[in-house]
Amino acid sequence: MTSRNGDKKPVGFATQLTAGGIAGAMEATKPRGFLATGAMIVRRETPLALYKGLGAVLSGIVPKMAIRFASFEKYKAWLADKETGQTSVGNIFIAGLGAGVTEAVLVVTPMEVVKIRLQAQQHSLADPLEAPRYRNAGHAVYAIVREEGFSALYRGVTLTALRQATNQGANFTAYQELKKLAHRWQPDRQDLPSWQHMGIGLISGAMGPFSNAPIDTIKTRLQKAEAVPGQSAFQRVANIAGEMWRQEGFRSFYKGITPRVLRVAPGQAIVFAVYERVRRVMETLQGSSEDRIHSE
């Protein structure tokens, strides 16, 4: 993110990848589930069912966060003013859009197709004789590709890219601006404490879900369903949206917004706090190593 010290060396791409990946791992292992829905799932399928699809989440979220932060910093640097090195608010938003599209294409779309298929399985973990269609994330990938082709892993990629782009555009812009504001209020602080990074991340993380809830709802239903022969992606999206409007009304496009915000916002609080802390530690270690080399 933006540095308060103009003499500080730019952080390396590997550092951004590492810090983002560690931050993603911390987010993935935070408690999940939501009240009434969680209670119903526990009664039907035992508490382990709350963690359906966790394998897909864990295997995808580390590279997702690594790519998100590394690509954002790279795009932000490319869009920075060549004389001042500063990036305008508009260009930060564009860098966030680019980071969202990058992570959607490289990681998020196939990861979410697998996760949604695993979570949509209606079988009881309490009954050992009731075998699920997909045993785990790896088996789900194998079965989907074998039965529906490799392109099935990228079902909804356009909607996913649009969702991730708007999400990260809003997320990074809000985070950067709130972070600048916090520094202006505390001019004597070189670095913000982790609890402030968490608070800023919590606020910025809540903005994405509200900005793109309809896109996410349609995308989830699209990825959950199997492809209809002879039907284009646009036709599938139009049919899903039309059916939602006719059967459930306007509110259906914002169904699940509360648990999504309650999941995403705390997750972003963790991600940003861990990312900033890990990056700071790696910068310190890198600086210590360079000082030691120069002194030898």
Coordinates of C-alpha atoms in Angstrom, one line a residue:
M1 CA 0.0 0.0 0.0
T2 CA 1.1 3.6 0.0
S3 CA 4.3 4.3 1.9
R4 CA 4.8 7.2 4.3
N5 CA 8.5 7.2 3.6
G6 CA 9.4 8.4 0.2
D7 CA 12.9 6.9 0.6
K8 CA 11.6 3.4 1.3
K9 CA 12.5 0.9 -1.5
P10 CA 9.5 -0.6 -3.5
V11 CA 8.3 -3.9 -2.1
G12 CA 9.2 -6.8 -4.4
F13 CA 6.6 -8.9 -6.3
A14 CA 7.6 -12.0 -4.3
T15 CA 6.9 -10.2 -1.1
Q16 CA 3.5 -9.1 -2.2
L17 CA 2.7 -12.7 -3.3
T18 CA 3.9 -14.2 0.0
A19 CA 2.1 -11.6 2.2
G20 CA -1.1 -12.0 0.3
G21 CA -1.0 -15.7 0.4
I22 CA -0.4 -15.8 4.2
A23 CA -3.3 -13.3 4.6
G24 CA -5.6 -15.5 2.6
A25 CA -4.7 -18.6 4.6
M26 CA -5.7 -16.7 7.8
E27 CA -9.0 -15.7 6.3
A28 CA -9.8 -19.2 5.1
T29 CA -9.4 -20.7 8.6
K30 CA -11.7 -18.2 10.5
P31 CA -15.0 -19.6 11.7
R32 CA -17.8 -19.9 9.2
G33 CA -21.5 -20.4 9.3
F34 CA -24.6 -18.2 10.0
L35 CA -27.1 -18.7 12.8
A36 CA -30.4 -20.3 11.6
T37 CA -28.9 -21.7 8.4
G38 CA -26.0 -23.1 10.3
A39 CA -28.3 -24.7 12.9
M40 CA -30.4 -26.3 10.2
I41 CA -27.3 -27.7 8.5
V42 CA -25.9 -29.1 11.8
R43 CA -29.2 -30.8 12.5
R44 CA -29.4 -32.3 9.1
E45 CA -25.8 -33.2 8.4
T46 CA -23.7 -32.8 11.6
P47 CA -21.4 -29.9 12.4
L48 CA -18.8 -31.1 9.8
A49 CA -21.2 -30.1 7.1
L50 CA -20.5 -26.4 7.9
Y51 CA -17.1 -27.0 6.4
K52 CA -18.3 -28.5 3.1
G53 CA -16.1 -27.2 0.3
L54 CA -13.4 -26.1 2.7
G55 CA -10.8 -28.1 0.8
A56 CA -11.6 -26.1 -2.3
V57 CA -11.5 -22.9 -0.3
L58 CA -8.1 -23.6 1.2
S59 CA -6.6 -24.7 -2.0
G60 CA -7.9 -21.6 -3.8
I61 CA -7.8 -18.7 -1.4
V62 CA -4.0 -18.7 -0.8
P63 CA -3.2 -18.2 -4.5
K64 CA -6.2 -15.9 -4.9
M65 CA -5.0 -13.5 -2.2
A66 CA -1.4 -13.7 -3.4
I67 CA -2.5 -12.8 -7.0
R68 CA -4.9 -10.2 -5.7
F69 CA -2.4 -8.2 -3.8
A70 CA 0.6 -8.7 -6.1
S71 CA -1.4 -7.8 -9.2
F72 CA -3.0 -4.7 -7.5
E73 CA 0.4 -3.4 -6.4
K74 CA 1.8 -4.0 -9.9
Y75 CA -1.1 -2.3 -11.7
K76 CA -1.0 0.5 -9.1
A77 CA 2.7 1.1 -9.8
W78 CA 2.1 1.1 -13.6
L79 CA -0.6 3.7 -13.2
A80 CA 1.4 5.9 -10.8
D81 CA 2.5 9.4 -11.8
K82 CA 6.0 9.0 -13.2
E83 CA 7.3 12.2 -11.5
T84 CA 5.7 11.9 -8.0
G85 CA 5.3 8.2 -7.8
Q86 CA 1.7 8.7 -6.4
T87 CA -1.4 7.0 -7.8
S88 CA -4.6 9.0 -8.0
V89 CA -7.9 7.7 -6.5
G90 CA -9.3 7.0 -10.0
N91 CA -6.2 4.9 -11.0
I92 CA -6.3 3.0 -7.7
F93 CA -9.9 2.1 -8.6
I94 CA -8.7 0.9 -12.0
A95 CA -5.9 -1.1 -10.4
G96 CA -8.5 -2.7 -8.1
L97 CA -10.6 -3.5 -11.1
G98 CA -7.6 -5.1 -12.8
A99 CA -6.7 -7.1 -9.7
G100 CA -10.3 -8.4 -9.5
V101 CA -10.3 -9.5 -13.1
T102 CA -6.9 -11.2 -12.8
E103 CA -7.9 -13.2 -9.8
A104 CA -11.2 -14.1 -11.3
V105 CA -9.7 -15.6 -14.4
L106 CA -6.7 -17.3 -12.8
V107 CA -8.2 -18.7 -9.6
V108 CA -11.7 -17.6 -8.5
T109 CA -13.9 -19.0 -11.2
P110 CA -12.8 -22.6 -11.2
M111 CA -12.4 -22.5 -7.4
E112 CA -16.0 -21.3 -6.9
V113 CA -17.5 -23.8 -9.4
V114 CA -15.9 -26.6 -7.4
K115 CA -16.9 -25.1 -4.0
I116 CA -20.5 -24.5 -5.0
R117 CA -20.9 -28.0 -6.4
L118 CA -19.5 -29.5 -3.2
Q119 CA -21.7 -27.3 -1.0
A120 CA -24.8 -28.0 -3.1
Q121 CA -24.7 -31.7 -2.4
Q122 CA -27.6 -32.8 -0.4
H123 CA -26.3 -35.8 1.6
S124 CA -26.0 -36.5 5.3
L125 CA -22.6 -36.9 6.8
A126 CA -24.3 -38.7 9.6
D127 CA -25.2 -41.6 7.3
P128 CA -22.1 -43.5 6.1
L129 CA -24.1 -45.3 3.4
E130 CA -25.2 -42.1 1.7
A131 CA -22.3 -41.5 -0.7
P132 CA -21.8 -38.0 -2.1
R133 CA -21.5 -37.4 -5.8
Y134 CA -18.2 -35.5 -5.2
R135 CA -15.9 -36.9 -2.5
N136 CA -13.6 -33.9 -2.3
A137 CA -12.3 -30.9 -4.3
G138 CA -9.9 -33.0 -6.4
H139 CA -12.6 -35.6 -7.3
A140 CA -15.0 -32.8 -8.1
V141 CA -12.6 -31.2 -10.6
Y142 CA -12.0 -34.7 -12.2
A143 CA -15.7 -35.4 -12.4
I144 CA -16.7 -32.0 -13.7
V145 CA -14.1 -32.1 -16.5
R146 CA -14.8 -35.7 -17.4
E147 CA -18.6 -35.2 -17.6
E148 CA -18.9 -31.6 -18.8
G149 CA -15.6 -30.7 -20.2
F150 CA -12.9 -28.3 -19.0
S151 CA -14.9 -25.2 -19.9
A152 CA -17.4 -26.2 -17.2
L153 CA -14.8 -25.0 -14.6
Y154 CA -15.1 -21.5 -16.2
R155 CA -18.9 -21.4 -16.2
G156 CA -19.9 -17.8 -15.2
V157 CA -16.4 -16.4 -15.7
T158 CA -17.7 -13.2 -17.1
L159 CA -20.0 -12.6 -14.2
T160 CA -17.3 -13.7 -11.8
A161 CA -14.8 -11.3 -13.3
L162 CA -17.4 -8.5 -13.2
R163 CA -18.1 -9.2 -9.6
Q164 CA -14.5 -9.5 -8.5
A165 CA -13.6 -6.3 -10.5
T166 CA -16.3 -4.2 -8.9
N167 CA -15.5 -5.8 -5.5
Q168 CA -11.8 -5.1 -5.5
G169 CA -12.2 -1.7 -7.1
A170 CA -14.4 -0.6 -4.3
N171 CA -12.4 -2.6 -1.7
F172 CA -8.9 -1.2 -2.5
T173 CA -10.1 2.3 -3.2
A174 CA -11.9 2.5 0.2
Y175 CA -9.0 0.9 2.0
Q176 CA -6.4 3.2 0.5
E177 CA -8.4 6.4 1.2
L178 CA -9.4 5.4 4.7
K179 CA -5.7 4.5 5.4
K180 CA -4.6 7.9 4.2
L181 CA -7.2 9.5 6.4
A182 CA -6.0 7.5 9.4
H183 CA -2.4 8.7 8.7
R184 CA -3.6 12.3 8.5
W185 CA -5.3 12.0 11.8
Q186 CA -2.1 10.5 13.3
P187 CA 0.8 12.3 11.6
D188 CA 3.3 11.0 14.2
R189 CA 2.7 7.3 13.4
Q190 CA 5.0 5.8 10.8
D191 CA 2.8 2.6 10.6
L192 CA -0.7 2.1 11.7
P193 CA -1.4 -0.6 14.4
S194 CA -2.9 -3.9 13.3
W195 CA -6.3 -3.1 15.0
Q196 CA -6.6 0.0 12.8
H197 CA -5.8 -2.0 9.7
M198 CA -8.6 -4.5 10.8
G199 CA -11.1 -1.7 11.3
I200 CA -10.3 -0.1 7.9
G201 CA -10.4 -3.5 6.2
L202 CA -13.8 -4.3 7.9
I203 CA -15.4 -1.1 6.4
S204 CA -13.8 -1.5 3.0
G205 CA -14.6 -5.2 2.8
A206 CA -18.4 -4.5 3.4
M207 CA -18.6 -2.2 0.3
G208 CA -18.0 -4.9 -2.3
P209 CA -21.0 -7.2 -1.4
F210 CA -23.4 -4.3 -1.5
S211 CA -22.1 -3.1 -4.9
N212 CA -22.4 -6.4 -6.7
A213 CA -24.9 -8.6 -4.9
P214 CA -27.2 -9.2 -7.9
I215 CA -24.2 -10.3 -10.0
D216 CA -23.1 -12.7 -7.3
T217 CA -26.5 -14.2 -6.8
I218 CA -27.0 -14.9 -10.6
K219 CA -23.4 -16.2 -10.8
T220 CA -23.9 -18.7 -8.0
R221 CA -27.1 -20.1 -9.5
L222 CA -25.4 -20.3 -12.9
Q223 CA -22.5 -22.2 -11.5
K224 CA -24.7 -24.5 -9.4
A225 CA -26.7 -25.7 -12.5
E226 CA -25.4 -28.0 -15.2
A227 CA -25.2 -26.7 -18.7
V228 CA -28.3 -26.9 -21.0
P229 CA -27.3 -28.2 -24.5
G230 CA -27.7 -25.5 -27.2
Q231 CA -28.1 -22.7 -24.7
S232 CA -25.5 -19.8 -24.8
A233 CA -24.0 -18.3 -21.7
F234 CA -26.0 -15.1 -22.2
Q235 CA -29.3 -17.1 -22.6
R236 CA -28.6 -19.0 -19.3
V237 CA -27.9 -15.7 -17.5
A238 CA -31.1 -14.1 -18.9
N239 CA -33.2 -17.2 -18.1
I240 CA -31.9 -17.3 -14.5
A241 CA -32.4 -13.6 -13.9
G242 CA -35.9 -13.7 -15.5
E243 CA -36.9 -16.7 -13.4
M244 CA -35.7 -15.0 -10.2
W245 CA -37.7 -11.8 -11.0
R246 CA -40.9 -13.7 -11.9
Q247 CA -40.8 -16.2 -9.0
E248 CA -39.1 -14.3 -6.2
G249 CA -39.2 -10.6 -7.1
F250 CA -36.5 -7.9 -6.7
R251 CA -35.4 -9.1 -3.2
S252 CA -34.1 -12.4 -4.7
F253 CA -31.2 -10.5 -6.2
Y254 CA -30.1 -9.5 -2.7
K255 CA -30.8 -12.9 -1.1
G256 CA -28.0 -13.8 1.2
I257 CA -26.5 -10.3 1.4
T258 CA -26.4 -10.3 5.2
P259 CA -24.4 -13.5 5.7
R260 CA -22.2 -12.5 2.8
V261 CA -21.4 -9.2 4.4
L262 CA -20.9 -10.9 7.7
R263 CA -18.5 -13.3 6.1
V264 CA -16.6 -11.0 3.7
A265 CA -16.1 -7.9 5.9
P266 CA -14.5 -9.8 8.8
G267 CA -12.5 -11.8 6.3
Q268 CA -11.1 -8.6 4.7
A269 CA -10.3 -7.2 8.2
I270 CA -8.2 -10.3 8.8
V271 CA -6.6 -10.2 5.3
F272 CA -5.5 -6.6 5.4
A273 CA -4.2 -6.7 9.0
V274 CA -2.2 -9.9 8.3
Y275 CA -1.0 -8.6 4.9
E276 CA 0.3 -5.4 6.3
R277 CA 1.9 -7.2 9.2
V278 CA 3.6 -9.8 7.1
R279 CA 4.8 -7.3 4.5
R280 CA 6.2 -5.1 7.3
V281 CA 8.1 -8.1 8.7
M282 CA 9.4 -9.1 5.3
E283 CA 10.5 -5.5 4.6
T284 CA 12.4 -5.5 7.9
L285 CA 14.1 -8.8 7.2
Q286 CA 15.0 -7.8 3.7
G287 CA 16.5 -4.5 4.9
S288 CA 18.5 -6.3 7.6
S289 CA 19.9 -8.8 5.1
E290 CA 20.9 -5.9 2.7
D291 CA 22.5 -4.0 5.6
R292 CA 24.5 -7.1 6.6
I293 CA 25.7 -7.7 3.1
H294 CA 26.8 -4.1 2.7
S295 CA 28.7 -4.2 6.0
E296 CA 30.6 -7.4 5.1

